Coordinates of C-alpha atoms and ligand atoms in Angstrom, one line a residue:
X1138 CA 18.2 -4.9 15.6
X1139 CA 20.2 -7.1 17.7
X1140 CA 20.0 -10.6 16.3
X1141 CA 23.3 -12.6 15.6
X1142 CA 24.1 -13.0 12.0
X1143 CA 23.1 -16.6 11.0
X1144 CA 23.1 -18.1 7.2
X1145 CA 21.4 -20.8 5.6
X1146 CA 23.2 -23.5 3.1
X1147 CA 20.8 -26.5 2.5
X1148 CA 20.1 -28.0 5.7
X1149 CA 22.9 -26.4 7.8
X1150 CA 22.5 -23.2 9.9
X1151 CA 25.7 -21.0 10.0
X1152 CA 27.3 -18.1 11.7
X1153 CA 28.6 -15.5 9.5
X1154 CA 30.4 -12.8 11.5
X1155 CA 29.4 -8.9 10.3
X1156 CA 33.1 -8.1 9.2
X1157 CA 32.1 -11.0 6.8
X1158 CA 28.9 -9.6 5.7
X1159 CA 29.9 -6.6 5.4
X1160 CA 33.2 -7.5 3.2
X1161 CA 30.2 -9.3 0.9
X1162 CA 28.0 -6.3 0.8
X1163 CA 31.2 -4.1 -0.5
X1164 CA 32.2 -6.6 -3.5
X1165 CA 29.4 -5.9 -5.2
X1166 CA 27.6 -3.0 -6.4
X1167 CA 24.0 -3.1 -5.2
X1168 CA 21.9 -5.0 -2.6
X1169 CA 18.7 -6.4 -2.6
X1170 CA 16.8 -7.9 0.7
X1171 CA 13.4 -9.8 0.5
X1172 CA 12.1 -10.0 3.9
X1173 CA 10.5 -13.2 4.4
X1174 CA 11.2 -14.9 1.2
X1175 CA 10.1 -18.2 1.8
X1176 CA 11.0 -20.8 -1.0
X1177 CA 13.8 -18.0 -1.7
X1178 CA 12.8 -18.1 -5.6
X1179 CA 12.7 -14.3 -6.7
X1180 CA 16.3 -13.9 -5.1
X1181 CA 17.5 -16.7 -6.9
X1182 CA 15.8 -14.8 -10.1
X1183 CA 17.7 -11.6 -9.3
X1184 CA 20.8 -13.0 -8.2
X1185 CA 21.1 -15.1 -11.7
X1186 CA 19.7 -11.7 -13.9
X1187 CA 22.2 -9.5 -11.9
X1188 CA 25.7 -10.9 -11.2
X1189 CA 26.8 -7.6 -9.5
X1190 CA 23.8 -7.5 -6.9
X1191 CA 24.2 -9.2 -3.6
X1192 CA 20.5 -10.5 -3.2
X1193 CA 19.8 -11.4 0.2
X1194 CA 16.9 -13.7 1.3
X1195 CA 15.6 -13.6 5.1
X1196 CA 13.0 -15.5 7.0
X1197 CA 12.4 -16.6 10.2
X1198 CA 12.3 -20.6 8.7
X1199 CA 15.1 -21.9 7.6
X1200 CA 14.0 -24.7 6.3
X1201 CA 11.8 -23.0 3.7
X1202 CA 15.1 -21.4 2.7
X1203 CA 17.1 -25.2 2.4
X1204 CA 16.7 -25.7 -1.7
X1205 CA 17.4 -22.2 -2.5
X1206 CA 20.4 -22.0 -0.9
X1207 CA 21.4 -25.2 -1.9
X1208 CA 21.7 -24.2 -5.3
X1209 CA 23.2 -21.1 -4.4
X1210 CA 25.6 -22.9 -3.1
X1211 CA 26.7 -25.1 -5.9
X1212 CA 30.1 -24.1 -8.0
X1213 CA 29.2 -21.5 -10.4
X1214 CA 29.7 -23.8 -13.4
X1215 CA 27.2 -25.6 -11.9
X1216 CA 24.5 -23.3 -11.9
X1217 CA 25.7 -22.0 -8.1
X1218 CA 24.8 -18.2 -7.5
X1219 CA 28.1 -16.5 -5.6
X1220 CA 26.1 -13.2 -5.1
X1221 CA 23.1 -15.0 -3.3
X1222 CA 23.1 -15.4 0.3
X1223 CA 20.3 -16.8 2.5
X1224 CA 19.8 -15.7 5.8
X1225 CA 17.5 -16.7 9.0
X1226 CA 16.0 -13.8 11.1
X1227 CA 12.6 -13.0 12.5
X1228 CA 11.6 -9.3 10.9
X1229 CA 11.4 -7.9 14.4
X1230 CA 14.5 -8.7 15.3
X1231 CA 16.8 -7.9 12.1
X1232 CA 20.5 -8.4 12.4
X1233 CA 22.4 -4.9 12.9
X1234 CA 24.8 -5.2 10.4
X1235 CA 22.4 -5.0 7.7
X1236 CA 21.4 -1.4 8.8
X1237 CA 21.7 0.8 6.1
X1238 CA 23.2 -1.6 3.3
X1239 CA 20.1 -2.4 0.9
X1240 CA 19.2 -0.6 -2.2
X1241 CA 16.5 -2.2 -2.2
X1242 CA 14.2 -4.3 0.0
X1243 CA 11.3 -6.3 -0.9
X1244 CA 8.5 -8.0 1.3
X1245 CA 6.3 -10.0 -1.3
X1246 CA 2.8 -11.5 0.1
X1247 CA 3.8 -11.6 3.7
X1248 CA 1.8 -13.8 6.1
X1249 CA 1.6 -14.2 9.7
X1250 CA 3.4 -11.7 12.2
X1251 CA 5.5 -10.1 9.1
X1252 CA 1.6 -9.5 7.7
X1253 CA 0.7 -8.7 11.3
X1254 CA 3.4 -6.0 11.9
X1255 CA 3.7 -4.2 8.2
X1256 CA -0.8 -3.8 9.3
X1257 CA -0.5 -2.6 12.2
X1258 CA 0.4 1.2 12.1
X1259 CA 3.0 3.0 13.5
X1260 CA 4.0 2.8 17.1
X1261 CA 3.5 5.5 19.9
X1262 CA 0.9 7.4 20.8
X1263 CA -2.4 7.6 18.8
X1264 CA -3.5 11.6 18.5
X1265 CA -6.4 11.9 20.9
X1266 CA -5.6 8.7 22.6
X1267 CA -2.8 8.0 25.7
X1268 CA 0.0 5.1 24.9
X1269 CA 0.6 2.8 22.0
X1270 CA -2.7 2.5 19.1
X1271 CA -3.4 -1.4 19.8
X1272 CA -1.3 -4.0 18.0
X1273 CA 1.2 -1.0 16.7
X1274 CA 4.5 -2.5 15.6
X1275 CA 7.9 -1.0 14.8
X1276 CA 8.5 -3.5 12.2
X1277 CA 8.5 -1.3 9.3
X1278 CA 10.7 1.0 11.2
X1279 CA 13.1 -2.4 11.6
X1280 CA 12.8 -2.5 7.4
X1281 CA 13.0 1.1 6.4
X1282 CA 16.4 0.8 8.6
X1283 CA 17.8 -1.7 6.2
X1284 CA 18.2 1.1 3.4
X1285 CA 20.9 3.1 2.2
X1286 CA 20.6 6.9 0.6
X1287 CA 17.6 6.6 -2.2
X1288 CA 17.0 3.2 -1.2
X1289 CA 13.3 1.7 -2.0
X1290 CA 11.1 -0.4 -0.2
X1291 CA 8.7 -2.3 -2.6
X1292 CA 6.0 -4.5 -0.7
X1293 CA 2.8 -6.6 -2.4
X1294 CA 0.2 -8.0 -0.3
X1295 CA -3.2 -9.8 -0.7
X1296 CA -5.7 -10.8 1.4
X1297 CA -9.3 -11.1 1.3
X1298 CA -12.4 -12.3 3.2
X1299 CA -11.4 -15.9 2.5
X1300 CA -8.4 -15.8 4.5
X1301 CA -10.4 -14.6 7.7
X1302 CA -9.0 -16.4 11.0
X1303 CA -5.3 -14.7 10.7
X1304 CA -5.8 -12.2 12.8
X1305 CA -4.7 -9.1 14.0
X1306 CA -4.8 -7.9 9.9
X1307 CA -7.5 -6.5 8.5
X1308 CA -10.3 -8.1 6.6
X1309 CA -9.8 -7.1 3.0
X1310 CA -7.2 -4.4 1.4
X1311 CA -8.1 -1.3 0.5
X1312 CA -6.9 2.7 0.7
X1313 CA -8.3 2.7 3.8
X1314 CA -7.7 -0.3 5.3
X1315 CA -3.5 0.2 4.6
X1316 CA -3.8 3.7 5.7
X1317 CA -2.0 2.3 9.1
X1318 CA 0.6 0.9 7.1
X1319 CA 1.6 4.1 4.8
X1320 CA 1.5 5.9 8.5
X1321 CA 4.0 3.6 9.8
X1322 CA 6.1 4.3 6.4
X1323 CA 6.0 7.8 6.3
X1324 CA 6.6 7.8 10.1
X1325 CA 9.9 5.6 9.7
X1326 CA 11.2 8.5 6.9
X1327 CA 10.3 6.8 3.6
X1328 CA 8.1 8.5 1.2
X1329 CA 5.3 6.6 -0.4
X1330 CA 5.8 6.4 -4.5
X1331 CA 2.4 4.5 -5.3
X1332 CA -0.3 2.5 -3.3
X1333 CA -2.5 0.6 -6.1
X1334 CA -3.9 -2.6 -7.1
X1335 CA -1.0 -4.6 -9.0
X1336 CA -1.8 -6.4 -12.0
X1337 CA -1.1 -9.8 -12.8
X1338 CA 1.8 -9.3 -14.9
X1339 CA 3.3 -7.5 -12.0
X1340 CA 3.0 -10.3 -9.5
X1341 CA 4.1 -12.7 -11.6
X1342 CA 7.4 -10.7 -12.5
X1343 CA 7.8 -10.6 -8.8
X1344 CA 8.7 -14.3 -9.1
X1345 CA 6.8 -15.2 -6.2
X1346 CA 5.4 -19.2 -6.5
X1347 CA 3.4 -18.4 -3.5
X1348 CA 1.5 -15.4 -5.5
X1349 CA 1.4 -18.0 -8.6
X1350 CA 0.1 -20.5 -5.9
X1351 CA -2.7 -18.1 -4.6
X1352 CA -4.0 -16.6 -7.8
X1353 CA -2.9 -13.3 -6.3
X1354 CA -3.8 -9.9 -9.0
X1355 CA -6.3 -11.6 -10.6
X1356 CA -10.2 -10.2 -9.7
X1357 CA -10.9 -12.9 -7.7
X1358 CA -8.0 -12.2 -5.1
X1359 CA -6.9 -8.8 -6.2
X1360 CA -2.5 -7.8 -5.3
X1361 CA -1.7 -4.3 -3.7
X1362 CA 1.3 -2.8 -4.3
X1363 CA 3.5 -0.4 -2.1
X1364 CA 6.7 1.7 -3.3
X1365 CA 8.2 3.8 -0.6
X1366 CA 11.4 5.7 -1.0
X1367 CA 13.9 7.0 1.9
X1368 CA 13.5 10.8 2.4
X1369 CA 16.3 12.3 1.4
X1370 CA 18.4 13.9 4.6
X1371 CA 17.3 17.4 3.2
X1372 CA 13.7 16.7 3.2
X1373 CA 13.8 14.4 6.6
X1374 CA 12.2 17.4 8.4
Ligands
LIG1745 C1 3.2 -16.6 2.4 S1 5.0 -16.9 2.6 C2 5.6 -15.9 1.2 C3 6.9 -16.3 0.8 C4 7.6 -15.5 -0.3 N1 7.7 -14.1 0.0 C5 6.8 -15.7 -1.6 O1 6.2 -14.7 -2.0 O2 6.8 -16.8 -2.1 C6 5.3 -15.8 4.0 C7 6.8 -16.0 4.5 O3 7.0 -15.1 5.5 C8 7.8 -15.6 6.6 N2 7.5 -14.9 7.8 C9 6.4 -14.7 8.5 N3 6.6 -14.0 9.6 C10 7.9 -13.6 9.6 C11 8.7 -12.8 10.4 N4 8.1 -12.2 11.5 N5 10.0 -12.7 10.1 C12 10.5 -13.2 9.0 N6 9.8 -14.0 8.2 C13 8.5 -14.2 8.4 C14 7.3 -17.1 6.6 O4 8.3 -17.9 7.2 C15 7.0 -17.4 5.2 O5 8.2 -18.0 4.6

């Protein structure tokens, strides 16, 4: 987690210094982060439903970021969002001075190494095998970082034989198929909550346009959903 701290507003890419960030994260009373958030719409939802939560959006593209934090941007009596804040960042490489500030942090229908890394298990050695399992990532270690005491990790996913060709992911989802990814949870400290199919109405509330885009909890493309929670410092074992 060494990345420099850069924001996004429209079509200009900014450095925000951490004393900065971190002034932003202690005006208000809870913070959100949604790790690759794309088109930025289900901060923009939150950030409008609860002026007193910071909501943070972070991908590594910030152009898909541009219109989202355009409006952000504008005067509040225009429709601008103070308590939103766009931010560019690769997942593997998240910016220090987040550590440990999130209440909450959300990584809705990932794709591409974000997908990749939340798949691939935990890192280190295997039991019965010598070095890393192959592909093992730290990412989820990188996310679970982001959260305070109590803080939650929510994550939705979907993928099915149709979208064969990405990868390093596995072929459908299932309880056994994201078995490497609750070990990587559990692994980084967090405890795992649920791991189910979501329904529709719960993918939709995520606010997600790419879910609405993909048809994602309906039977054709079915939705998981993960809650994790940080283990308390008495239970961390
Ligand atoms: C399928 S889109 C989903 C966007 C959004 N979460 C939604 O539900 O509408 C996946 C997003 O993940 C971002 N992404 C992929 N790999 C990433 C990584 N390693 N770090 C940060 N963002 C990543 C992409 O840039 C893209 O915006």
């Amino acid at each position: 987690m060494t990345a420099p701290l850069r924001r996004v507003v429209g079509r200009r890419v900014l450095a925000i210094g951490p004393a900065e960030l971190a002034a932003l994260f202690d005006r208000h009373a809870r913070a959100v982060i949604d790790v690759g958030t794309g088109n930025g719409r289900p901060i923009l939802l939150r950030a409008a439903a609860e002026p007193t939560t910071l909501a943070v959006g972070l991908d590594a593209d910030a152009a898909a970021m541009a219109e989202a934090s355009r409006r952000a941007c504008r005067s509040p009596t225009k429709g601008g969002l103070p308590n939103a804040l766009f931010l560019v960042a690769a997942a593997e490489a998240l910016p220090e001075a987040l550590q440990g500030r999130c209440d909450e942090v959300l990584v809705l229908f990932p794709w591409g190494s974000l997908l990749r890394g939340l798949t691939a298990g935990p890192p280190g050695p295997v039991a019965g095998q010598s070095g890393a399992s192959p592909g093992s990532s730290d990412l989820v270690g990188g996310l679970a970082a982001l959260l305070g005491a109590d803080g939650r990790l929510t994550i939705m996913l979907s993928l099915t034989e149709r979208d064969a060709g990405l990868g390093g992911v596995p072929a459908s989802l299932s309880l056994a198929t994201l078995k490497p990814m609750l070990a990587a949870l559990e692994a980084a400290r967090l405890d795992i909550i649920e791991c189910r199919e979501a329904t529709r109405d719960e993918v939709l509330a995520t606010g997600s346009s790419w879910a609405k885009r993909i048809r994602a909890g309906t039977s054709t493309r079915p939705a998981w959903l993960v809650r994790a929670i940080r283990r308390s410092v008495a239970g961390a074992g």
